[in-house]
Each structure stands twice: as C-alpha cells, then as structure tokens.
Amino acid sequence: QSVLTQPPSVSGAPGQRVTISCTGSSSNIGAGYDVHWYQQLPGTAPKLLIYGNSNRPSGVPDRFSGSKSGTSASLAITGLQAEDEADYYCQSYDSSLREVFGGGTKLTVL
Amino acid sequence: EVQLVESGGGLVQPGGSLRLSCAASGFTFSSYEMNWVRQAPGKGLEWVSYISSSGSTIYYADSVKGRFTISRDNAKNSLYLQMNSLRAEDTAVYYCAREGELLSSFDYWGQGTLVTVSS
C-alpha cells in the first residue's frame, strides 16, 4: 500500500489526452511538499518528467504537464503517442516517512 | 554527461550480505545528495536511503533501518549500500539516484543492479 495513491492503469488512443492522478494526505502533498513525476519505459530506469509540481526538465516535450491542488497532483499528457506507453510514478516528501512514491500507473496507448 | 553506474548485485542467501556500489561521473559528485531507490520485480518504486553531500546526514526507510548502511567516498566519486541480514523481500533492482538542483527531485538515475535473495 503506497503512501501516494495512483490509478493502476490508464489508456488512450493516439492524439488523445490522458491524466494520471496522485492522491496524498496532509503529511505529504497537502503539507505543501513538491510533487515530481517520473516516466519508466519498459526495461529501463526511471526518468524525471516533471519536477516541482509543474516544471519540465530540459528536453521533455510540452505535451507533458503537471499540476497540484490540495492533497493531490495530476500529470496530463496531450497528443498521446505510442512512445508514451510506460509506467508513471509520482513522488513527494512525507513529514514522517521522508521520500515517498506512488504505486505507479501503467499507460497503454490503444 | 552525467553517468551513474551501479554494480555489486547478485544472488545471495537469506541472512547474507551484499555491498552495492554506484560510480558517478560527469558532475561534481561531492556537491550532490544521493539516494538509493529499489524496485521489486513487477512492483513500484520504493525509496531506501539518503545521504547528504558530505555524508554527515543519513536517513533510511523503516523497512531497511538497522540492516542497511549507506556511505560515500567523495574522493572516489562513489556511493555505497551495505546490505546485511538480507530477506526475500529485499529482492529488487537497486538504483542510485542523484538528488539534483531541480527542487530536490531525482534528476539522474543509474541503470540499476539486481539483488536476488533466495536459498
């Protein structure tokens, strides 16, 4: 049971928009700690996708965006492409547990 | 180019020990905080341990506290994880990850090394 809750899976057709939620609590996201998002392609290490709730590192397409409100955060992917098929993880800081991750969401491009 | 290369994984019996290493290059290793993150087969990511840039501050997840020891050698640009009293549930790919300047996100990850605890 992960401290941050993500849907196990989401799917969408090429070109569509999908969102992945990340729900925490008052000891992590709700306490004001930043949320980061990682993309893990099959068989590879995670890669930083979004940092500080809504910022993209250099090289990440603007099709990826993040937001945060209250005790939750969301990752949105627009103009879905086949290469976006991957696992996505949110991460934040918890005042009791330190660094915490969501359970991960598998994105399937139909 | 930033590179993190883990090594030291393998098959170990329950109760055994293993030492993982992470060789860093392409950046000033001594200026960055580092972490170990693991991923059990088919499962999600789990933070394991943190060490400050100087090595003076260290934290562990409850699941490994008292059994694992994180350390670093800034002269050798290397990060370590000494794992003792290993259990089957420690079986995972272990990644070293740099805690970077981007609001303390993990901006670079190694390719991971697999630790299998089994008799």
PDB file of C-alpha atoms in Angstrom:
ATOM      1  CA  GLN A   1       0.000   0.000   0.000  1.00  0.00           C
ATOM      2  CA  SER A   2       1.714   3.155  -1.228  1.00  0.00           C
ATOM      3  CA  VAL A   3       1.502   6.426   0.667  1.00  0.00           C
ATOM      4  CA  LEU A   4       0.610   8.200  -2.572  1.00  0.00           C
ATOM      5  CA  THR A   5      -2.310   6.673  -4.482  1.00  0.00           C
ATOM      6  CA  GLN A   6      -2.290   6.400  -8.261  1.00  0.00           C
ATOM      7  CA  PRO A   7      -4.670   4.528 -10.571  1.00  0.00           C
ATOM      8  CA  PRO A   8      -3.065   1.222 -11.617  1.00  0.00           C
ATOM      9  CA  SER A   9      -3.728   1.876 -15.285  1.00  0.00           C
ATOM     10  CA  VAL A  10      -4.978   4.417 -17.787  1.00  0.00           C
ATOM     11  CA  SER A  11      -5.312   4.223 -21.540  1.00  0.00           C
ATOM     12  CA  GLY A  12      -5.952   6.432 -24.519  1.00  0.00           C
ATOM     13  CA  ALA A  13      -5.834   6.480 -28.280  1.00  0.00           C
ATOM     14  CA  PRO A  14      -3.073   8.260 -30.192  1.00  0.00           C
ATOM     15  CA  GLY A  15      -3.646  12.008 -30.194  1.00  0.00           C
ATOM     16  CA  GLN A  16      -5.888  11.945 -27.142  1.00  0.00           C
ATOM     17  CA  ARG A  17      -5.323  13.497 -23.729  1.00  0.00           C
ATOM     18  CA  VAL A  18      -4.954  11.429 -20.578  1.00  0.00           C
ATOM     19  CA  THR A  19      -4.467  12.383 -16.962  1.00  0.00           C
ATOM     20  CA  ILE A  20      -2.931  10.455 -14.075  1.00  0.00           C
ATOM     21  CA  SER A  21      -3.850  11.397 -10.528  1.00  0.00           C
ATOM     22  CA  CYS A  22      -1.703  11.173  -7.412  1.00  0.00           C
ATOM     23  CA  THR A  23      -3.521  11.461  -4.095  1.00  0.00           C
ATOM     24  CA  GLY A  24      -1.699  12.038  -0.841  1.00  0.00           C
ATOM     25  CA  SER A  25      -2.503  13.429   2.566  1.00  0.00           C
ATOM     26  CA  SER A  26      -1.843  16.295   4.950  1.00  0.00           C
ATOM     27  CA  SER A  27       1.581  14.889   5.819  1.00  0.00           C
ATOM     28  CA  ASN A  28       2.921  15.000   2.270  1.00  0.00           C
ATOM     29  CA  ILE A  29       1.292  16.741  -0.714  1.00  0.00           C
ATOM     30  CA  GLY A  30      -1.210  18.565   1.491  1.00  0.00           C
ATOM     31  CA  ALA A  31       1.618  19.878   3.657  1.00  0.00           C
ATOM     32  CA  GLY A  32       2.940  21.815   0.693  1.00  0.00           C
ATOM     33  CA  TYR A  33       5.712  19.490  -0.412  1.00  0.00           C
ATOM     34  CA  ASP A  34       6.543  19.401  -4.088  1.00  0.00           C
ATOM     35  CA  VAL A  35       5.408  16.582  -6.364  1.00  0.00           C
ATOM     36  CA  HIS A  36       7.689  15.131  -9.008  1.00  0.00           C
ATOM     37  CA  TRP A  37       6.781  12.744 -11.806  1.00  0.00           C
ATOM     38  CA  TYR A  38       8.900  10.028 -13.438  1.00  0.00           C
ATOM     39  CA  GLN A  39       8.464   8.027 -16.614  1.00  0.00           C
ATOM     40  CA  GLN A  40       9.751   4.471 -16.734  1.00  0.00           C
ATOM     41  CA  LEU A  41       9.869   2.891 -20.164  1.00  0.00           C
ATOM     42  CA  PRO A  42       9.847  -0.914 -20.230  1.00  0.00           C
ATOM     43  CA  GLY A  43      13.131  -2.359 -19.015  1.00  0.00           C
ATOM     44  CA  THR A  44      14.735   0.989 -18.256  1.00  0.00           C
ATOM     45  CA  ALA A  45      15.457   3.203 -15.267  1.00  0.00           C
ATOM     46  CA  PRO A  46      13.012   5.942 -14.277  1.00  0.00           C
ATOM     47  CA  LYS A  47      13.462   9.327 -15.911  1.00  0.00           C
ATOM     48  CA  LEU A  48      12.485  12.684 -14.411  1.00  0.00           C
ATOM     49  CA  LEU A  49       9.488  14.046 -16.289  1.00  0.00           C
ATOM     50  CA  ILE A  50       8.072  16.852 -14.126  1.00  0.00           C
ATOM     51  CA  TYR A  51       9.652  18.493 -11.080  1.00  0.00           C
ATOM     52  CA  GLY A  52       8.259  20.916  -8.554  1.00  0.00           C
ATOM     53  CA  ASN A  53       4.635  20.123  -9.438  1.00  0.00           C
ATOM     54  CA  SER A  54       4.603  21.666 -12.896  1.00  0.00           C
ATOM     55  CA  ASN A  55       8.109  22.218 -14.268  1.00  0.00           C
ATOM     56  CA  ARG A  56       9.592  20.305 -17.184  1.00  0.00           C
ATOM     57  CA  PRO A  57      13.317  19.498 -17.296  1.00  0.00           C
ATOM     58  CA  SER A  58      15.110  20.415 -20.464  1.00  0.00           C
ATOM     59  CA  GLY A  59      14.233  18.032 -23.269  1.00  0.00           C
ATOM     60  CA  VAL A  60      10.815  16.942 -22.001  1.00  0.00           C
ATOM     61  CA  PRO A  61       8.122  17.772 -24.573  1.00  0.00           C
ATOM     62  CA  ASP A  62       5.466  20.309 -23.613  1.00  0.00           C
ATOM     63  CA  ARG A  63       2.863  17.593 -24.195  1.00  0.00           C
ATOM     64  CA  PHE A  64       3.588  16.668 -20.589  1.00  0.00           C
ATOM     65  CA  SER A  65       2.291  18.934 -17.834  1.00  0.00           C
ATOM     66  CA  GLY A  66       1.752  18.735 -14.112  1.00  0.00           C
ATOM     67  CA  SER A  67      -0.452  20.408 -11.558  1.00  0.00           C
ATOM     68  CA  LYS A  68      -1.119  20.261  -7.853  1.00  0.00           C
ATOM     69  CA  SER A  69      -4.083  21.193  -5.682  1.00  0.00           C
ATOM     70  CA  GLY A  70      -4.687  20.439  -2.040  1.00  0.00           C
ATOM     71  CA  THR A  71      -3.653  16.887  -1.262  1.00  0.00           C
ATOM     72  CA  SER A  72      -3.494  15.763  -4.906  1.00  0.00           C
ATOM     73  CA  ALA A  73      -1.446  16.218  -8.034  1.00  0.00           C
ATOM     74  CA  SER A  74      -2.013  15.329 -11.667  1.00  0.00           C
ATOM     75  CA  LEU A  75       0.048  14.547 -14.713  1.00  0.00           C
ATOM     76  CA  ALA A  76      -1.511  15.326 -18.088  1.00  0.00           C
ATOM     77  CA  ILE A  77      -0.294  14.038 -21.418  1.00  0.00           C
ATOM     78  CA  THR A  78      -1.737  15.571 -24.557  1.00  0.00           C
ATOM     79  CA  GLY A  79      -1.327  14.412 -28.158  1.00  0.00           C
ATOM     80  CA  LEU A  80      -0.715  10.869 -26.958  1.00  0.00           C
ATOM     81  CA  GLN A  81       1.968   8.984 -28.875  1.00  0.00           C
ATOM     82  CA  ALA A  82       2.882   5.303 -28.989  1.00  0.00           C
ATOM     83  CA  GLU A  83       6.231   6.031 -27.341  1.00  0.00           C
ATOM     84  CA  ASP A  84       4.449   7.415 -24.287  1.00  0.00           C
ATOM     85  CA  GLU A  85       3.469   3.865 -23.306  1.00  0.00           C
ATOM     86  CA  ALA A  86       5.241   3.440 -19.980  1.00  0.00           C
ATOM     87  CA  ASP A  87       4.823   3.382 -16.213  1.00  0.00           C
ATOM     88  CA  TYR A  88       4.451   6.750 -14.495  1.00  0.00           C
ATOM     89  CA  TYR A  89       5.254   7.452 -10.852  1.00  0.00           C
ATOM     90  CA  CYS A  90       4.603  10.440  -8.639  1.00  0.00           C
ATOM     91  CA  GLN A  91       6.937  11.278  -5.766  1.00  0.00           C
ATOM     92  CA  SER A  92       6.748  13.659  -2.850  1.00  0.00           C
ATOM     93  CA  TYR A  93       8.133  14.150   0.634  1.00  0.00           C
ATOM     94  CA  ASP A  94       6.341  12.954   3.740  1.00  0.00           C
ATOM     95  CA  SER A  95       6.990  14.531   7.126  1.00  0.00           C
ATOM     96  CA  SER A  96       7.132  11.085   8.780  1.00  0.00           C
ATOM     97  CA  LEU A  97       8.404   8.772   6.059  1.00  0.00           C
ATOM     98  CA  ARG A  98      10.652  11.096   4.025  1.00  0.00           C
ATOM     99  CA  GLU A  99      10.654  10.366   0.274  1.00  0.00           C
ATOM    100  CA  VAL A 100       7.526   8.550  -0.891  1.00  0.00           C
ATOM    101  CA  PHE A 101       6.370   7.266  -4.262  1.00  0.00           C
ATOM    102  CA  GLY A 102       3.011   6.452  -5.725  1.00  0.00           C
ATOM    103  CA  GLY A 103       2.300   2.876  -6.683  1.00  0.00           C
ATOM    104  CA  GLY A 104       2.704   3.670 -10.367  1.00  0.00           C
ATOM    105  CA  THR A 105       0.326   3.922 -13.307  1.00  0.00           C
ATOM    106  CA  LYS A 106       0.684   1.888 -16.482  1.00  0.00           C
ATOM    107  CA  LEU A 107      -0.230   3.939 -19.535  1.00  0.00           C
ATOM    108  CA  THR A 108      -1.432   1.966 -22.534  1.00  0.00           C
ATOM    109  CA  VAL A 109      -1.684   3.653 -25.922  1.00  0.00           C
ATOM    110  CA  LEU A 110      -4.509   1.907 -27.754  1.00  0.00           C
TER     111      LEU A 110
ATOM    112  CA  GLU B   1      27.463  13.773 -19.424  1.00  0.00           C
ATOM    113  CA  VAL B   2      26.147  12.660 -16.049  1.00  0.00           C
ATOM    114  CA  GLN B   3      26.542   8.919 -15.501  1.00  0.00           C
ATOM    115  CA  LEU B   4      25.667   6.692 -12.579  1.00  0.00           C
ATOM    116  CA  VAL B   5      26.707   3.054 -12.830  1.00  0.00           C
ATOM    117  CA  GLU B   6      25.650   0.551 -10.170  1.00  0.00           C
ATOM    118  CA  SER B   7      27.401  -2.741  -9.510  1.00  0.00           C
ATOM    119  CA  GLY B   8      27.576  -5.446  -6.887  1.00  0.00           C
ATOM    120  CA  GLY B   9      24.199  -7.100  -7.278  1.00  0.00           C
ATOM    121  CA  GLY B  10      23.720 -10.834  -7.416  1.00  0.00           C
ATOM    122  CA  LEU B  11      22.211 -13.880  -5.774  1.00  0.00           C
ATOM    123  CA  VAL B  12      22.555 -14.131  -2.003  1.00  0.00           C
ATOM    124  CA  GLN B  13      21.013 -16.434   0.584  1.00  0.00           C
ATOM    125  CA  PRO B  14      18.590 -15.142   3.221  1.00  0.00           C
ATOM    126  CA  GLY B  15      20.567 -13.696   6.108  1.00  0.00           C
ATOM    127  CA  GLY B  16      23.504 -12.918   3.867  1.00  0.00           C
ATOM    128  CA  SER B  17      25.212  -9.667   2.972  1.00  0.00           C
ATOM    129  CA  LEU B  18      25.964  -7.712  -0.169  1.00  0.00           C
ATOM    130  CA  ARG B  19      27.609  -4.379  -0.916  1.00  0.00           C
ATOM    131  CA  LEU B  20      26.362  -2.279  -3.795  1.00  0.00           C
ATOM    132  CA  SER B  21      28.421   0.440  -5.427  1.00  0.00           C
ATOM    133  CA  CYS B  22      27.463   3.374  -7.625  1.00  0.00           C
ATOM    134  CA  ALA B  23      30.188   5.051  -9.659  1.00  0.00           C
ATOM    135  CA  ALA B  24      29.427   8.651 -10.569  1.00  0.00           C
ATOM    136  CA  SER B  25      30.923  10.717 -13.378  1.00  0.00           C
ATOM    137  CA  GLY B  26      30.203  13.827 -15.384  1.00  0.00           C
ATOM    138  CA  PHE B  27      29.432  16.057 -12.402  1.00  0.00           C
ATOM    139  CA  THR B  28      30.942  17.229  -9.107  1.00  0.00           C
ATOM    140  CA  PHE B  29      29.868  14.249  -7.008  1.00  0.00           C
ATOM    141  CA  SER B  30      30.824  15.850  -3.697  1.00  0.00           C
ATOM    142  CA  SER B  31      28.275  18.626  -4.231  1.00  0.00           C
ATOM    143  CA  TYR B  32      25.203  16.420  -4.515  1.00  0.00           C
ATOM    144  CA  GLU B  33      22.961  14.482  -2.174  1.00  0.00           C
ATOM    145  CA  MET B  34      22.395  10.891  -3.231  1.00  0.00           C
ATOM    146  CA  ASN B  35      19.737   8.247  -2.729  1.00  0.00           C
ATOM    147  CA  TRP B  36      19.125   4.547  -3.212  1.00  0.00           C
ATOM    148  CA  VAL B  37      15.738   3.518  -4.611  1.00  0.00           C
ATOM    149  CA  ARG B  38      14.639  -0.056  -5.207  1.00  0.00           C
ATOM    150  CA  GLN B  39      12.023  -1.785  -7.320  1.00  0.00           C
ATOM    151  CA  ALA B  40      10.865  -5.311  -6.589  1.00  0.00           C
ATOM    152  CA  PRO B  41      10.049  -7.426  -9.660  1.00  0.00           C
ATOM    153  CA  GLY B  42       6.830  -6.180 -11.218  1.00  0.00           C
ATOM    154  CA  LYS B  43       6.325  -3.637  -8.426  1.00  0.00           C
ATOM    155  CA  GLY B  44       6.665   0.089  -7.915  1.00  0.00           C
ATOM    156  CA  LEU B  45       9.493   2.284  -6.703  1.00  0.00           C
ATOM    157  CA  GLU B  46      10.496   2.358  -3.037  1.00  0.00           C
ATOM    158  CA  TRP B  47      12.903   4.882  -1.553  1.00  0.00           C
ATOM    159  CA  VAL B  48      15.589   3.132   0.528  1.00  0.00           C
ATOM    160  CA  SER B  49      18.154   5.610   1.814  1.00  0.00           C
ATOM    161  CA  TYR B  50      19.560   9.149   1.572  1.00  0.00           C
ATOM    162  CA  ILE B  51      22.982  10.635   2.215  1.00  0.00           C
ATOM    163  CA  SER B  52      23.947  14.287   2.212  1.00  0.00           C
ATOM    164  CA  SER B  53      26.759  15.634   0.051  1.00  0.00           C
ATOM    165  CA  SER B  54      29.272  15.477   2.901  1.00  0.00           C
ATOM    166  CA  GLY B  55      27.959  12.201   4.287  1.00  0.00           C
ATOM    167  CA  SER B  56      27.091  13.775   7.614  1.00  0.00           C
ATOM    168  CA  THR B  57      23.321  13.271   7.309  1.00  0.00           C
ATOM    169  CA  ILE B  58      21.797   9.895   6.572  1.00  0.00           C
ATOM    170  CA  TYR B  59      18.240   8.564   6.506  1.00  0.00           C
ATOM    171  CA  TYR B  60      16.719   5.138   5.928  1.00  0.00           C
ATOM    172  CA  ALA B  61      13.325   3.722   5.146  1.00  0.00           C
ATOM    173  CA  ASP B  62      11.867   1.817   8.080  1.00  0.00           C
ATOM    174  CA  SER B  63      11.979  -1.394   6.028  1.00  0.00           C
ATOM    175  CA  VAL B  64      15.797  -1.400   5.958  1.00  0.00           C
ATOM    176  CA  LYS B  65      16.743   0.539   9.094  1.00  0.00           C
ATOM    177  CA  GLY B  66      19.284  -1.343  11.178  1.00  0.00           C
ATOM    178  CA  ARG B  67      20.192  -3.692   8.312  1.00  0.00           C
ATOM    179  CA  PHE B  68      21.423  -1.399   5.524  1.00  0.00           C
ATOM    180  CA  THR B  69      24.181   1.222   5.676  1.00  0.00           C
ATOM    181  CA  ILE B  70      24.643   3.963   3.105  1.00  0.00           C
ATOM    182  CA  SER B  71      28.021   5.629   2.666  1.00  0.00           C
ATOM    183  CA  ARG B  72      30.008   7.585   0.108  1.00  0.00           C
ATOM    184  CA  ASP B  73      33.618   8.277  -0.834  1.00  0.00           C
ATOM    185  CA  ASN B  74      33.784  11.683  -2.460  1.00  0.00           C
ATOM    186  CA  ALA B  75      37.432  11.188  -3.380  1.00  0.00           C
ATOM    187  CA  LYS B  76      36.422   8.138  -5.413  1.00  0.00           C
ATOM    188  CA  ASN B  77      33.144   9.594  -6.714  1.00  0.00           C
ATOM    189  CA  SER B  78      31.347   6.589  -5.331  1.00  0.00           C
ATOM    190  CA  LEU B  79      28.198   5.763  -3.379  1.00  0.00           C
ATOM    191  CA  TYR B  80      27.715   2.525  -1.477  1.00  0.00           C
ATOM    192  CA  LEU B  81      24.965   0.471   0.118  1.00  0.00           C
ATOM    193  CA  GLN B  82      25.997  -2.226   2.571  1.00  0.00           C
ATOM    194  CA  MET B  83      23.116  -4.667   2.944  1.00  0.00           C
ATOM    195  CA  ASN B  84      23.130  -7.135   5.842  1.00  0.00           C
ATOM    196  CA  SER B  85      20.591  -9.651   7.152  1.00  0.00           C
ATOM    197  CA  LEU B  86      19.011  -9.819   3.740  1.00  0.00           C
ATOM    198  CA  ARG B  87      15.458 -11.096   3.370  1.00  0.00           C
ATOM    199  CA  ALA B  88      13.475 -12.409   0.424  1.00  0.00           C
ATOM    200  CA  GLU B  89      11.527  -9.152   0.368  1.00  0.00           C
ATOM    201  CA  ASP B  90      14.745  -7.241  -0.331  1.00  0.00           C
ATOM    202  CA  THR B  91      14.827  -8.817  -3.797  1.00  0.00           C
ATOM    203  CA  ALA B  92      14.739  -5.893  -6.207  1.00  0.00           C
ATOM    204  CA  VAL B  93      16.569  -3.801  -8.726  1.00  0.00           C
ATOM    205  CA  TYR B  94      18.509  -1.182  -6.779  1.00  0.00           C
ATOM    206  CA  TYR B  95      19.011   2.232  -8.371  1.00  0.00           C
ATOM    207  CA  CYS B  96      21.241   5.039  -7.235  1.00  0.00           C
ATOM    208  CA  ALA B  97      19.709   8.431  -7.915  1.00  0.00           C
ATOM    209  CA  ARG B  98      21.116  11.940  -7.720  1.00  0.00           C
ATOM    210  CA  GLU B  99      19.086  14.472  -5.798  1.00  0.00           C
ATOM    211  CA  GLY B 100      19.622  17.429  -8.037  1.00  0.00           C
ATOM    212  CA  GLU B 101      19.071  21.137  -8.208  1.00  0.00           C
ATOM    213  CA  LEU B 102      15.562  20.791  -9.572  1.00  0.00           C
ATOM    214  CA  LEU B 103      13.703  21.228  -6.292  1.00  0.00           C
ATOM    215  CA  SER B 104      15.260  18.076  -4.832  1.00  0.00           C
ATOM    216  CA  SER B 105      13.855  15.780  -7.467  1.00  0.00           C
ATOM    217  CA  PHE B 106      15.864  12.737  -8.519  1.00  0.00           C
ATOM    218  CA  ASP B 107      17.245  14.129 -11.744  1.00  0.00           C
ATOM    219  CA  TYR B 108      19.589  11.305 -12.757  1.00  0.00           C
ATOM    220  CA  TRP B 109      19.309   7.562 -12.183  1.00  0.00           C
ATOM    221  CA  GLY B 110      21.662   4.678 -12.781  1.00  0.00           C
ATOM    222  CA  GLN B 111      20.654   1.638 -14.810  1.00  0.00           C
ATOM    223  CA  GLY B 112      20.151  -0.438 -11.667  1.00  0.00           C
ATOM    224  CA  THR B 113      21.615  -3.640 -10.275  1.00  0.00           C
ATOM    225  CA  LEU B 114      19.541  -6.709  -9.433  1.00  0.00           C
ATOM    226  CA  VAL B 115      19.702  -8.223  -5.973  1.00  0.00           C
ATOM    227  CA  THR B 116      18.067 -11.614  -5.542  1.00  0.00           C
ATOM    228  CA  VAL B 117      17.681 -13.053  -2.051  1.00  0.00           C
ATOM    229  CA  SER B 118      16.876 -16.735  -2.266  1.00  0.00           C
ATOM    230  CA  SER B 119      18.034 -20.095  -0.965  1.00  0.00           C
TER     231      SER B 119
END
